[in-house]
Short mmCIF file of C-alpha atoms in Angstrom, two decimals:
data_model
loop_
_atom_site.label_atom_id
_atom_site.label_comp_id
_atom_site.label_asym_id
_atom_site.label_seq_id
_atom_site.Cartn_x
_atom_site.Cartn_y
_atom_site.Cartn_z
CA MET D 1 0.00 0.00 0.00
CA TRP D 2 1.31 3.42 -0.98
CA THR D 3 0.59 6.93 0.24
CA ILE D 4 -0.56 9.16 -2.62
CA LEU D 5 -0.92 12.94 -2.76
CA THR D 6 -2.87 14.65 -5.50
CA TRP D 7 -4.69 17.96 -5.91
CA LEU D 8 -6.78 20.20 -8.13
CA LYS D 9 -6.72 23.99 -8.06
CA PRO D 10 -10.18 25.59 -7.59
CA SER D 11 -9.64 28.41 -10.06
CA ALA D 12 -13.12 27.71 -11.49
CA ASP D 13 -16.36 26.93 -9.65
CA GLN D 14 -16.47 23.42 -11.13
CA ILE D 15 -14.27 21.03 -13.10
CA HIS D 16 -14.27 19.96 -16.73
CA LEU D 17 -13.90 16.50 -18.23
CA TRP D 18 -10.16 16.84 -18.69
CA ASN D 19 -9.84 17.58 -14.95
CA TYR D 20 -11.92 14.48 -14.28
CA PHE D 21 -9.74 12.11 -16.31
CA ALA D 22 -6.47 13.75 -15.27
CA ALA D 23 -7.20 14.24 -11.55
CA VAL D 24 -10.42 12.57 -10.35
CA LYS D 25 -10.35 9.20 -12.12
CA PRO D 26 -6.79 8.44 -10.96
CA VAL D 27 -8.04 8.89 -7.39
CA LEU D 28 -10.90 6.46 -8.00
CA ASP D 29 -8.41 3.91 -9.34
CA LEU D 30 -5.74 4.47 -6.69
CA GLN D 31 -8.13 4.45 -3.72
CA LYS D 32 -8.83 0.76 -4.33
CA GLU D 33 -5.42 -0.22 -2.95
CA HIS D 34 -3.76 2.92 -1.53
CA ASP D 35 -4.25 5.79 0.90
CA VAL D 36 -4.84 9.07 -0.92
CA PHE D 37 -4.52 12.67 0.26
CA LEU D 38 -6.77 14.71 -2.03
CA MET D 39 -6.10 18.44 -1.68
CA ILE D 40 -8.23 21.31 -2.88
CA ALA D 41 -5.35 23.68 -3.64
CA ASP D 42 -7.03 26.97 -2.77
CA LEU D 43 -3.81 28.73 -1.70
CA HIS D 44 -2.44 28.09 -5.18
CA ALA D 45 -5.67 29.41 -6.70
CA PHE D 46 -5.24 32.60 -4.67
CA THR D 47 -2.27 33.59 -6.86
CA SER D 48 -4.79 34.52 -9.56
CA VAL D 49 -8.27 34.55 -7.99
CA HIS D 50 -8.99 37.28 -5.44
CA GLU D 51 -12.79 37.20 -5.15
CA LYS D 52 -13.90 36.11 -1.67
CA ASP D 53 -17.31 34.67 -2.54
CA PHE D 54 -16.00 32.91 -5.64
CA ILE D 55 -13.13 31.22 -3.80
CA TRP D 56 -15.43 29.97 -1.05
CA LYS D 57 -17.97 28.59 -3.50
CA ALA D 58 -15.32 27.05 -5.76
CA ASN D 59 -13.88 25.17 -2.78
CA ILE D 60 -17.26 23.74 -1.81
CA ASN D 61 -18.31 22.93 -5.38
CA GLN D 62 -15.07 21.14 -6.14
CA ALA D 63 -15.36 19.05 -2.97
CA LYS D 64 -18.99 18.29 -3.86
CA ILE D 65 -17.96 17.06 -7.33
CA TYR D 66 -15.30 14.78 -5.86
CA LEU D 67 -17.89 13.34 -3.49
CA ALA D 68 -20.37 12.97 -6.35
CA ALA D 69 -17.73 11.01 -8.28
CA TRP D 70 -17.82 8.43 -5.46
CA ILE D 71 -14.47 8.84 -3.77
CA ASP D 72 -14.14 6.47 -0.81
CA LEU D 73 -13.74 8.52 2.37
CA GLU D 74 -12.40 5.43 4.14
CA LYS D 75 -9.36 5.60 1.83
CA VAL D 76 -9.27 9.26 0.73
CA THR D 77 -8.56 12.29 2.91
CA LEU D 78 -10.29 15.21 1.18
CA PHE D 79 -9.22 18.61 2.52
CA ARG D 80 -8.80 22.30 1.77
CA GLN D 81 -5.17 23.38 1.61
CA HIS D 82 -5.60 26.53 3.71
CA LYS D 83 -7.08 24.51 6.58
CA VAL D 84 -3.72 22.80 7.19
CA PRO D 85 -1.29 25.55 8.32
CA ALA D 86 1.69 23.19 8.16
CA HIS D 87 1.73 23.68 4.38
CA THR D 88 2.66 27.35 4.72
CA GLU D 89 5.02 26.68 7.65
CA LEU D 90 7.01 24.20 5.60
CA ASN D 91 6.84 26.52 2.61
CA TRP D 92 8.88 29.10 4.55
CA ILE D 93 11.52 26.55 5.55
CA LEU D 94 11.87 25.28 1.99
CA SER D 95 11.97 28.86 0.67
CA CYS D 96 14.99 29.50 2.89
CA LEU D 97 16.75 26.55 1.26
CA THR D 98 15.86 27.47 -2.32
CA PRO D 99 18.18 29.61 -4.47
CA PHE D 100 16.61 32.57 -6.28
CA GLY D 101 17.93 31.26 -9.58
CA THR D 102 16.13 27.95 -9.16
CA LEU D 103 12.75 29.67 -8.88
CA ARG D 104 13.51 31.87 -11.90
CA ARG D 105 13.94 28.69 -13.97
CA MET D 106 10.65 27.11 -12.86
CA HIS D 107 7.88 26.93 -15.45
CA ALA D 108 5.31 28.69 -13.25
CA PHE D 109 7.43 31.85 -13.13
CA LYS D 110 8.68 31.68 -16.72
CA ASP D 111 5.16 31.23 -18.10
CA ALA D 112 3.84 34.12 -16.02
CA ALA D 113 6.78 36.32 -17.03
CA ALA D 114 6.13 35.56 -20.71
CA LYS D 115 2.53 36.80 -20.37
CA ASP D 116 3.19 39.96 -18.37
CA LYS D 117 5.86 42.28 -17.08
CA THR D 118 7.91 40.72 -14.29
CA GLU D 119 7.18 43.66 -12.00
CA LYS D 120 3.48 42.74 -11.95
CA ILE D 121 3.99 39.08 -10.99
CA SER D 122 3.23 38.43 -7.32
CA ALA D 123 5.70 36.86 -4.93
CA GLY D 124 3.12 34.08 -4.58
CA VAL D 125 3.56 33.12 -8.23
CA PHE D 126 7.34 33.25 -7.83
CA ASN D 127 7.23 31.02 -4.72
CA TYR D 128 4.57 28.71 -6.15
CA PRO D 129 7.03 25.78 -6.53
CA THR D 130 8.16 25.90 -2.89
CA LEU D 131 4.57 25.79 -1.66
CA MET D 132 3.88 22.89 -3.99
CA ALA D 133 6.97 21.10 -2.67
CA ALA D 134 5.70 21.72 0.86
CA ASP D 135 2.27 20.35 -0.11
CA ILE D 136 3.93 17.16 -1.25
CA LEU D 137 6.63 16.63 1.36
CA ILE D 138 4.52 17.35 4.45
CA TYR D 139 2.73 14.01 3.92
CA ASN D 140 5.77 11.97 2.81
CA PRO D 141 3.89 10.37 -0.12
CA ASP D 142 5.29 7.56 -2.24
CA LEU D 143 3.68 8.77 -5.45
CA VAL D 144 2.30 12.04 -6.83
CA PRO D 145 0.03 11.78 -9.91
CA VAL D 146 0.72 14.73 -12.23
CA GLY D 147 0.46 15.73 -15.85
CA GLN D 148 3.60 15.90 -17.98
CA ASP D 149 3.58 19.70 -17.67
CA GLN D 150 3.87 19.44 -13.85
CA LYS D 151 6.73 16.98 -13.77
CA GLN D 152 9.21 19.79 -13.07
CA HIS D 153 7.44 20.53 -9.77
CA ILE D 154 7.93 16.94 -8.63
CA GLU D 155 11.57 17.05 -9.67
CA TYR D 156 12.00 20.20 -7.58
CA ALA D 157 10.32 18.53 -4.58
CA GLN D 158 12.71 15.60 -5.00
CA ASP D 159 15.73 17.92 -5.17
CA ILE D 160 14.76 19.98 -2.13
CA ALA D 161 13.94 16.84 -0.12
CA GLU D 162 17.36 15.40 -0.92
CA LYS D 163 19.03 18.70 -0.01
CA PHE D 164 17.17 18.88 3.31
CA ASN D 165 18.09 15.26 4.11
CA ARG D 166 21.78 16.00 3.39
CA LEU D 167 21.89 19.21 5.43
CA PHE D 168 20.07 17.84 8.45
CA TRP D 169 18.94 14.23 8.81
CA GLU D 170 16.81 11.80 6.83
CA THR D 171 13.42 13.45 7.25
CA PHE D 172 11.67 13.32 3.89
CA LYS D 173 10.77 10.37 1.73
CA ILE D 174 11.71 11.08 -1.90
CA PRO D 175 8.42 11.08 -3.85
CA LYS D 176 8.05 9.74 -7.38
CA GLU D 177 5.83 11.18 -10.09
CA LEU D 178 3.01 9.09 -11.55
CA ILE D 179 2.14 10.24 -15.06
CA ASN D 180 -0.82 8.84 -16.97
CA LYS D 181 0.58 9.18 -20.49
CA LYS D 182 -2.52 7.68 -22.11
CA VAL D 183 -4.82 10.44 -20.90
CA ALA D 184 -2.17 13.10 -21.47
CA LYS D 185 -2.39 12.49 -25.24
CA VAL D 186 -6.16 12.75 -25.59
CA PRO D 187 -7.32 15.94 -27.39
CA TRP D 188 -10.67 17.68 -26.92
CA ILE D 189 -13.16 19.43 -29.27
CA ASP D 190 -10.63 21.51 -31.25
CA GLY D 191 -7.73 19.04 -31.05
CA ARG D 192 -5.98 20.83 -28.19
CA LYS D 193 -5.89 19.88 -24.52
CA MET D 194 -9.17 20.80 -22.83
CA SER D 195 -8.75 24.15 -21.08
CA LYS D 196 -10.87 27.02 -19.86
CA SER D 197 -8.42 29.42 -21.50
CA TYR D 198 -8.98 27.72 -24.90
CA ASN D 199 -12.79 27.77 -24.43
CA ASN D 200 -12.91 24.13 -25.56
CA TYR D 201 -14.12 22.51 -22.33
CA ILE D 202 -17.08 20.37 -21.27
CA TRP D 203 -18.05 21.03 -17.67
CA ILE D 204 -19.00 18.11 -15.43
CA LEU D 205 -22.23 19.99 -14.65
CA ASP D 206 -23.16 20.97 -18.21
CA ASP D 207 -26.88 20.39 -18.96
CA GLU D 208 -28.08 18.33 -21.93
CA ASN D 209 -28.56 21.23 -24.33
CA THR D 210 -25.15 22.71 -23.57
CA LEU D 211 -23.50 19.31 -23.94
CA LEU D 212 -25.20 18.75 -27.29
CA LYS D 213 -23.96 22.09 -28.62
CA LYS D 214 -20.42 21.38 -27.47
CA THR D 215 -20.21 17.88 -28.95
CA LYS D 216 -21.39 19.28 -32.28
CA ARG D 217 -18.34 21.57 -32.20
CA VAL D 218 -15.84 18.69 -32.19
CA VAL D 219 -13.41 19.27 -35.06
CA THR D 220 -13.42 16.51 -37.72
CA ASP D 221 -11.93 15.85 -41.17
CA SER D 222 -13.70 16.01 -44.52
CA ILE D 223 -13.77 12.41 -45.70
CA PRO D 224 -16.18 10.67 -48.11
CA LEU D 225 -18.12 7.57 -47.06
CA GLY D 226 -16.28 4.35 -47.77
CA THR D 227 -12.84 5.87 -47.32
CA PRO D 228 -10.88 4.04 -44.59
CA LYS D 229 -9.61 6.21 -41.76
CA ASN D 230 -7.10 5.62 -38.96
CA PRO D 231 -9.15 6.08 -35.76
CA ASP D 232 -6.08 6.97 -33.72
CA GLU D 233 -5.66 10.08 -35.88
CA CYS D 234 -9.27 11.15 -35.32
CA ASN D 235 -9.98 13.70 -32.60
CA LEU D 236 -13.56 12.48 -32.25
CA TYR D 237 -12.52 8.88 -31.69
CA ASN D 238 -9.88 9.84 -29.15
CA MET D 239 -12.59 11.54 -27.11
CA LEU D 240 -15.10 8.75 -27.54
CA LYS D 241 -12.79 5.92 -26.47
CA LEU D 242 -12.76 7.26 -22.91
CA PHE D 243 -16.47 6.47 -22.55
CA ILE D 244 -16.87 3.09 -24.26
CA THR D 245 -16.22 -0.55 -23.40
CA GLU D 246 -13.51 -2.59 -25.08
CA ASP D 247 -16.13 -4.49 -27.11
CA GLU D 248 -17.66 -1.22 -28.29
CA ASN D 249 -14.20 0.05 -29.10
CA GLN D 250 -13.49 -2.91 -31.38
CA VAL D 251 -16.76 -2.38 -33.27
CA ILE D 252 -16.07 1.33 -33.77
CA ARG D 253 -12.49 0.71 -34.92
CA GLU D 254 -13.79 -1.75 -37.53
CA LYS D 255 -16.27 0.87 -38.77
CA TYR D 256 -13.40 3.34 -39.19
CA GLU D 257 -11.61 0.83 -41.42
CA THR D 258 -14.53 0.85 -43.86
CA TRP D 259 -16.01 4.22 -42.85
CA LYS D 260 -19.62 3.12 -43.22
CA PHE D 261 -21.03 5.80 -40.96
CA SER D 262 -20.76 9.57 -40.70
CA PHE D 263 -19.10 11.97 -38.30
CA LYS D 264 -22.61 13.18 -37.46
CA GLU D 265 -23.47 9.71 -36.17
CA MET D 266 -20.19 9.60 -34.24
CA LYS D 267 -20.91 12.93 -32.60
CA GLU D 268 -24.39 11.74 -31.62
CA LEU D 269 -22.81 8.65 -30.08
CA LEU D 270 -20.28 10.78 -28.22
CA TYR D 271 -23.07 13.00 -26.89
CA SER D 272 -25.02 9.96 -25.72
CA LYS D 273 -22.01 8.39 -23.99
CA ILE D 274 -20.94 11.58 -22.20
CA LEU D 275 -24.52 12.24 -21.11
CA ASP D 276 -24.81 8.73 -19.64
CA PHE D 277 -21.49 9.26 -17.89
CA LEU D 278 -22.38 12.63 -16.39
CA LYS D 279 -25.96 11.95 -15.24
CA PRO D 280 -25.19 9.92 -12.08
CA ILE D 281 -22.46 12.39 -11.05
CA GLN D 282 -24.83 15.34 -11.52
CA GLU D 283 -27.62 13.59 -9.60
CA LYS D 284 -25.32 12.86 -6.66
CA TYR D 285 -23.96 16.42 -6.79
CA ASN D 286 -27.45 17.89 -6.61
CA SER D 287 -28.29 15.69 -3.61
CA LEU D 288 -25.44 17.12 -1.50
CA SER D 289 -25.92 20.27 0.56
CA ASP D 290 -23.15 22.78 1.25
CA GLU D 291 -23.53 22.10 4.99
CA GLU D 292 -23.03 18.37 4.48
CA VAL D 293 -19.93 18.94 2.36
CA ILE D 294 -18.40 21.36 4.89
CA LYS D 295 -18.90 18.83 7.68
CA ILE D 296 -17.13 16.14 5.66
CA LEU D 297 -14.27 18.51 4.85
CA GLU D 298 -13.81 19.53 8.49
CA GLU D 299 -13.65 15.88 9.60
CA ASN D 300 -11.03 15.12 6.94
CA GLU D 301 -9.06 18.27 7.79
CA LYS D 302 -8.66 17.09 11.39
CA LYS D 303 -6.95 13.96 10.09
CA ALA D 304 -4.76 15.92 7.64
CA ASN D 305 -3.71 18.30 10.42
CA GLN D 306 -2.78 15.48 12.77
CA ILE D 307 -0.48 13.91 10.19
CA ALA D 308 0.98 17.20 8.93
CA ASN D 309 1.61 18.55 12.45
CA LYS D 310 3.34 15.33 13.49
CA ASN D 311 5.65 15.58 10.48
CA MET D 312 6.16 19.31 11.06
CA LYS D 313 7.39 18.59 14.58
CA LYS D 314 10.05 16.25 13.15
CA ILE D 315 11.07 18.89 10.60
CA TYR D 316 11.51 21.55 13.30
CA GLU D 317 13.56 19.12 15.38
CA ALA D 318 15.72 18.38 12.35
CA ILE D 319 16.62 22.09 11.87
CA GLY D 320 17.11 22.74 15.58
CA MET D 321 13.87 24.59 16.40
#
């Protein structure tokens, strides 16, 4: 049995399908055999979102969606980042061990600097990697599921953990990244990775009419009937295969080889499959009250604090405090 840490940043008031397959589904798979710390990374969201009511609601809605997706609270500790002060305590210690030049080379800062003048970037954005390292190391996880674009953050957490262990004593376990390469290659709607910034997303809570409009927007090729097509090169197929059984997949792949049906039919099938997938999640979501979700979070946050504070005590002892 491993200890797993994963998170999702509540920069929106709900999550889209890419978030589900990249962040939620791995939890559902991992919880079967491992202990999972599932963090709502609201302190990270605060680097860009400064609206009080929105942040509060986004936290609750994201937790509600996780619960609606049937996470097992016997195996998963679901908590809000800001409710565990040890994250920011350890962030300071790690910041004191991190060279300025290292943070300048991190993707979070470089990407922000490329979009705006450096003078306007907050210190929170600059120190984002040390807080993320603290998020990881405070629980001494074995594995951290991340996308390929976040691998650098895990490498930094590994480096700073090794440095701390050398300078003081063996305190941190060196975490390993867990990257789901299969999902990482799946495009959405316009062929790009699903993203709010690209406006190519399907929300978990989209209603039927909205979902129908969005599936009709999926980009496809112009190909006459009867012309064989490689399904792996088709954006529509790469979306659809996430929602079908292996038997259904074989039938659809055979149809691509002869191309005896239209993209219109494929889009209708995609709509039907996504709708069937979302309905039970939406029904469970609508059955949960904010008060019920807050109570669950507070119970889980007690557990997270107990573990984080115990580890924080060892860290302070290691540095002589």
